Every structure is written in structure tokens, then in C-alpha cells.
Amino acid sequence: MESKMNMWRTGLKNGIPIALGYFAVSFTFGIIAKQAGLTPNEAVAMSGTNFTSAGQFAGVTLIIGGATFLEMALTQLIINSRYFLMSFALSQKIAPNTPMIHRFIMAFGITDEVFAVSAAAKGRLHPFYTYGVASIALPGWIFGTLTGVIAGDLLPPRAVSALSIALYGMLLAVIIPPARGNKVIASLIVISMASSLLFSQLPVLNEISSGVKIILLTIIIAGIAAYFFPVKEDEA
């Protein structure tokens, strides 16, 4: 029990920067959700059950456009399919005898940032470490949404525009530290950025949805990296 609590506290501590970043991003989402006609309860329920920035922003856009439930469901499936890959990756870091209930709970709390800090954890990944990260990241996301809905249209457009890029700054804070100490990771980041640019500019490729593009690039680049630069397990 003590080990579980220690892992949870460590995850909680490491999740504080993520929660702060989530608050800023979800604050913007809350404002947009109100503009789409969602009530505070509806916006909070959406954040608490989805817990995904790209998916929720896309969902609100579809709501404003009057999309059908089927269209929204398919869009969410495509955009959030990358979490399948992240969960598969983390399943290789946890103990083989980890109960299924822990696997399901961990999968629910996986986001890009939660995945990043969980994947960076040394040795075996303890479920309670991920619980600790998610247990502060999720409230930060929900509270930011609620605050944004309540704030409504009080903020000027420039402030809303500035908050909308907070997610990208948070992602940079996640990838830069490990890249500074690992040339392979740094190279893969550059290759990923260049590949994403090509997919957005070249004919045919630029017609692929963002969700499918993320999946394709992840599988191709990660697969090549895993083949040529395999990570050796610690002897322990």
C-alpha cells in the first residue's frame, strides 16, 4: 500500500505542470462551448467524459455546424485513435499480471501529456503513477472548462487567441527536455515535424484527415525508429 501511495504522490507531483497547462487550454474550450450554446453542466460533462483537447474542439465545431451524431462519433473515433497506440505502448511498460481493471482506468486517463510523462518513467510503469498524473490533470481540465464557460465573452478576442496556442506551448515543454539528452529523440521530432508539413502541403496527402495523418505518421516513424534504434530493457 505504501508503495502505491508513493507512486501516486510522485505522479501527482509530476502532473501539476500538466494541470496548469490544461486549465489554460480548457478555459478557451469553455468559452467556445458557451458560444456553441452548451450550458456549464454540459460543457463540464463533455470535458469529464472525453478528456481530449482536439476531440472536444472538433466536437464543438460539429455541434455549431449541426452535424449528426454519426458524423460526430466517426470524427471522434478518427481524431482520438492515436490513444489506441499510446495505450498499446504503455501496456508494454506495465507488469504482465496487471489486472484488467487497472488497464481500463489507465487507458481512460491517457492523453498526449499523460502518456509522455508515463512513458518517460524509468523502469516498469506502476498504474498508480499514471493515476496520480491523471488525478490532477483531469480536474485541471474540468475546472478550466467551467471557468471558461462562466467567463463567457468577458475576455477580448486577442486574449482568447493567445490562450488557444497554450496547448502547443505545453507540448513543447513535454518533448524538449528528453530531446536535449537524446539525439535519436531529437532527430525523430524533426522528422515528425517535416513529415507533418509534407502531409499538409502535398496534393492528395493534404486531403487526409488530421486523425488519420497522426496515426499513419506515428506507425511509420515509430516503427522505423523501433527497428533501427530498439530500446533495451534494464537488466533489473
Short mmCIF file of C-alpha atoms in Angstrom, two decimals:
data_model
loop_
_atom_site.label_atom_id
_atom_site.label_comp_id
_atom_site.label_asym_id
_atom_site.label_seq_id
_atom_site.Cartn_x
_atom_site.Cartn_y
_atom_site.Cartn_z
CA MET A 1 0.00 0.00 0.00
CA GLU A 2 2.82 2.38 0.88
CA SER A 3 4.43 1.77 -2.49
CA LYS A 4 1.16 2.55 -4.26
CA MET A 5 0.75 5.80 -2.32
CA ASN A 6 4.32 6.83 -3.06
CA MET A 7 3.82 6.21 -6.77
CA TRP A 8 0.55 8.13 -6.69
CA ARG A 9 2.18 11.09 -4.95
CA THR A 10 5.03 11.09 -7.46
CA GLY A 11 2.57 11.07 -10.35
CA LEU A 12 0.53 13.80 -8.68
CA LYS A 13 3.61 15.98 -8.36
CA ASN A 14 4.67 15.41 -11.96
CA GLY A 15 1.15 16.13 -13.15
CA ILE A 16 0.96 19.64 -11.68
CA PRO A 17 2.52 21.36 -14.75
CA ILE A 18 0.12 19.42 -16.99
CA ALA A 19 -2.87 20.52 -14.90
CA LEU A 20 -1.80 24.16 -15.15
CA GLY A 21 -1.45 23.88 -18.92
CA TYR A 22 -4.78 22.08 -19.19
CA PHE A 23 -6.50 24.85 -17.27
CA ALA A 24 -5.39 27.44 -19.83
CA VAL A 25 -6.37 25.30 -22.83
CA SER A 26 -9.72 24.14 -21.43
CA PHE A 27 -10.51 27.73 -20.44
CA THR A 28 -10.55 28.54 -24.15
CA PHE A 29 -12.65 25.47 -24.80
CA GLY A 30 -15.15 26.63 -22.19
CA ILE A 31 -15.56 29.96 -23.95
CA ILE A 32 -16.10 28.24 -27.31
CA ALA A 33 -18.51 25.75 -25.72
CA LYS A 34 -20.65 28.60 -24.42
CA GLN A 35 -20.66 30.22 -27.84
CA ALA A 36 -21.89 26.88 -29.22
CA GLY A 37 -24.84 27.01 -26.83
CA LEU A 38 -23.66 24.47 -24.23
CA THR A 39 -24.62 25.01 -20.61
CA PRO A 40 -21.95 24.86 -17.87
CA ASN A 41 -23.14 21.37 -16.88
CA GLU A 42 -22.99 20.13 -20.47
CA ALA A 43 -19.51 21.58 -21.07
CA VAL A 44 -18.18 20.11 -17.82
CA ALA A 45 -19.73 16.72 -18.61
CA MET A 46 -18.09 16.82 -22.03
CA SER A 47 -14.66 17.53 -20.54
CA GLY A 48 -15.05 14.96 -17.78
CA THR A 49 -16.01 12.12 -20.12
CA ASN A 50 -13.92 12.96 -23.19
CA PHE A 51 -10.73 14.45 -21.70
CA THR A 52 -9.28 15.30 -25.11
CA SER A 53 -8.50 18.75 -26.47
CA ALA A 54 -8.57 18.05 -30.22
CA GLY A 55 -11.65 15.85 -29.93
CA GLN A 56 -13.62 18.33 -27.87
CA PHE A 57 -12.74 21.33 -30.02
CA ALA A 58 -13.74 19.34 -33.10
CA GLY A 59 -16.92 18.19 -31.37
CA VAL A 60 -17.99 21.74 -30.55
CA THR A 61 -17.28 22.78 -34.14
CA LEU A 62 -19.53 19.97 -35.36
CA ILE A 63 -22.24 20.96 -32.91
CA ILE A 64 -22.15 24.52 -34.22
CA GLY A 65 -22.36 23.17 -37.78
CA GLY A 66 -25.36 20.98 -36.94
CA ALA A 67 -23.61 17.66 -37.63
CA THR A 68 -25.35 14.36 -36.98
CA PHE A 69 -24.48 12.06 -34.09
CA LEU A 70 -22.94 9.59 -36.54
CA GLU A 71 -20.67 12.26 -38.00
CA MET A 72 -19.56 13.33 -34.55
CA ALA A 73 -18.93 9.74 -33.47
CA LEU A 74 -16.82 8.94 -36.54
CA THR A 75 -14.87 12.18 -36.19
CA GLN A 76 -14.09 11.44 -32.55
CA LEU A 77 -13.03 7.90 -33.45
CA ILE A 78 -10.60 9.15 -36.08
CA ILE A 79 -9.19 12.05 -34.08
CA ASN A 80 -8.74 10.05 -30.89
CA SER A 81 -7.47 6.83 -32.49
CA ARG A 82 -3.94 7.84 -31.54
CA TYR A 83 -4.80 6.97 -27.96
CA PHE A 84 -5.07 3.32 -29.02
CA LEU A 85 -1.41 3.45 -29.97
CA MET A 86 -0.43 5.21 -26.77
CA SER A 87 -2.27 2.63 -24.67
CA PHE A 88 -0.61 -0.20 -26.61
CA ALA A 89 2.78 1.36 -25.95
CA LEU A 90 2.17 1.80 -22.22
CA SER A 91 0.88 -1.77 -21.95
CA GLN A 92 4.45 -2.86 -22.69
CA LYS A 93 5.74 -0.93 -19.67
CA ILE A 94 3.37 -2.30 -17.05
CA ALA A 95 3.71 -5.67 -15.35
CA PRO A 96 2.20 -8.56 -17.37
CA ASN A 97 0.00 -9.59 -14.42
CA THR A 98 -1.58 -6.14 -14.05
CA PRO A 99 -5.37 -6.65 -13.56
CA MET A 100 -7.65 -5.64 -16.43
CA ILE A 101 -9.45 -3.06 -14.28
CA HIS A 102 -6.20 -1.11 -13.89
CA ARG A 103 -5.58 -1.29 -17.62
CA PHE A 104 -9.03 0.17 -18.35
CA ILE A 105 -8.63 3.00 -15.83
CA MET A 106 -5.18 3.86 -17.15
CA ALA A 107 -6.50 3.89 -20.72
CA PHE A 108 -9.24 6.35 -19.80
CA GLY A 109 -6.75 8.80 -18.31
CA ILE A 110 -4.32 8.72 -21.24
CA THR A 111 -3.76 11.99 -23.06
CA ASP A 112 -0.75 13.16 -25.05
CA GLU A 113 0.85 14.72 -21.97
CA VAL A 114 -0.10 11.97 -19.51
CA PHE A 115 1.30 9.45 -21.98
CA ALA A 116 4.53 11.44 -22.32
CA VAL A 117 5.31 11.55 -18.60
CA SER A 118 4.19 7.93 -18.12
CA ALA A 119 6.36 6.72 -20.99
CA ALA A 120 9.31 8.69 -19.60
CA ALA A 121 9.05 6.97 -16.20
CA LYS A 122 12.06 4.75 -15.60
CA GLY A 123 11.60 1.01 -15.34
CA ARG A 124 8.20 -0.64 -15.03
CA LEU A 125 5.21 1.71 -15.08
CA HIS A 126 3.10 1.45 -11.95
CA PRO A 127 -0.62 2.08 -12.57
CA PHE A 128 -0.80 4.35 -9.54
CA TYR A 129 1.83 6.64 -11.06
CA THR A 130 -0.44 7.25 -14.04
CA TYR A 131 -3.39 7.59 -11.66
CA GLY A 132 -1.52 10.32 -9.83
CA VAL A 133 -0.82 12.24 -13.02
CA ALA A 134 -4.39 11.90 -14.27
CA SER A 135 -5.96 12.67 -10.88
CA ILE A 136 -4.70 16.24 -11.05
CA ALA A 137 -4.65 16.69 -14.84
CA LEU A 138 -8.35 15.81 -15.25
CA PRO A 139 -9.60 18.23 -12.54
CA GLY A 140 -7.43 20.94 -14.10
CA TRP A 141 -9.10 20.29 -17.45
CA ILE A 142 -12.61 20.26 -15.96
CA PHE A 143 -12.11 23.35 -13.77
CA GLY A 144 -10.66 25.28 -16.71
CA THR A 145 -13.70 24.36 -18.80
CA LEU A 146 -16.08 25.53 -16.08
CA THR A 147 -14.20 28.79 -15.63
CA GLY A 148 -14.20 29.43 -19.37
CA VAL A 149 -17.95 28.85 -19.65
CA ILE A 150 -18.65 31.20 -16.77
CA ALA A 151 -16.28 33.86 -18.12
CA GLY A 152 -18.11 33.74 -21.45
CA ASP A 153 -17.46 36.69 -23.65
CA LEU A 154 -15.79 38.85 -21.00
CA LEU A 155 -12.30 38.43 -22.43
CA PRO A 156 -11.23 40.33 -25.56
CA PRO A 157 -10.61 38.34 -28.79
CA ARG A 158 -6.83 38.77 -28.52
CA ALA A 159 -6.79 37.10 -25.10
CA VAL A 160 -8.84 34.17 -26.41
CA SER A 161 -6.48 33.83 -29.39
CA ALA A 162 -3.46 33.80 -27.07
CA LEU A 163 -4.98 31.07 -24.89
CA SER A 164 -5.69 28.93 -27.96
CA ILE A 165 -1.96 28.35 -28.53
CA ALA A 166 -1.32 27.27 -24.94
CA LEU A 167 -1.62 23.61 -25.94
CA TYR A 168 1.31 23.88 -28.34
CA GLY A 169 3.49 25.50 -25.70
CA MET A 170 2.63 22.71 -23.29
CA LEU A 171 3.55 20.06 -25.86
CA LEU A 172 6.91 21.74 -26.43
CA ALA A 173 7.54 21.62 -22.70
CA VAL A 174 6.94 17.86 -22.81
CA ILE A 175 9.18 16.96 -25.77
CA ILE A 176 12.11 19.37 -25.43
CA PRO A 177 13.66 18.04 -22.17
CA PRO A 178 14.06 14.41 -23.34
CA ALA A 179 15.18 15.59 -26.79
CA ARG A 180 18.04 17.61 -25.31
CA GLY A 181 19.64 14.49 -23.90
CA ASN A 182 18.91 12.06 -26.72
CA LYS A 183 19.94 12.66 -30.34
CA VAL A 184 17.64 9.90 -31.59
CA ILE A 185 14.58 11.50 -30.00
CA ALA A 186 15.61 14.93 -31.25
CA SER A 187 16.02 13.60 -34.79
CA LEU A 188 12.65 11.84 -34.67
CA ILE A 189 10.96 15.06 -33.57
CA VAL A 190 12.46 16.94 -36.51
CA ILE A 191 11.48 14.14 -38.90
CA SER A 192 7.95 14.09 -37.49
CA MET A 193 7.58 17.85 -37.93
CA ALA A 194 8.91 17.70 -41.50
CA SER A 195 6.64 14.77 -42.36
CA SER A 196 3.61 16.56 -40.92
CA LEU A 197 4.44 19.61 -43.03
CA LEU A 198 4.65 17.47 -46.17
CA PHE A 199 1.29 15.86 -45.39
CA SER A 200 -0.29 19.30 -45.09
CA GLN A 201 1.21 20.68 -48.31
CA LEU A 202 1.44 17.88 -50.87
CA PRO A 203 -1.57 17.10 -53.10
CA VAL A 204 -3.64 14.04 -52.08
CA LEU A 205 -1.81 13.82 -48.76
CA ASN A 206 -3.27 17.14 -47.62
CA GLU A 207 -6.75 15.66 -48.07
CA ILE A 208 -6.14 13.09 -45.32
CA SER A 209 -7.87 13.97 -42.04
CA SER A 210 -5.71 15.06 -39.12
CA GLY A 211 -6.60 11.99 -37.08
CA VAL A 212 -5.63 9.52 -39.82
CA LYS A 213 -2.50 11.56 -40.55
CA ILE A 214 -1.40 11.28 -36.92
CA ILE A 215 -1.97 7.52 -36.95
CA LEU A 216 -0.04 6.97 -40.19
CA LEU A 217 2.92 9.11 -39.17
CA THR A 218 3.03 7.55 -35.72
CA ILE A 219 3.04 3.99 -37.04
CA ILE A 220 5.57 4.67 -39.80
CA ILE A 221 8.04 6.84 -37.86
CA ALA A 222 7.76 4.94 -34.59
CA GLY A 223 8.05 1.61 -36.43
CA ILE A 224 11.21 2.67 -38.25
CA ALA A 225 12.70 4.05 -35.03
CA ALA A 226 11.86 0.88 -33.11
CA TYR A 227 13.52 -1.25 -35.78
CA PHE A 228 16.74 0.74 -36.13
CA PHE A 229 17.02 2.08 -32.56
CA PRO A 230 15.41 -0.52 -30.24
CA VAL A 231 15.23 0.36 -26.56
CA LYS A 232 16.95 -2.28 -24.46
CA GLU A 233 15.27 -3.32 -21.24
CA ASP A 234 17.11 -2.78 -18.00
CA GLU A 235 18.71 -5.91 -16.61
CA ALA A 236 16.74 -5.43 -13.41
#
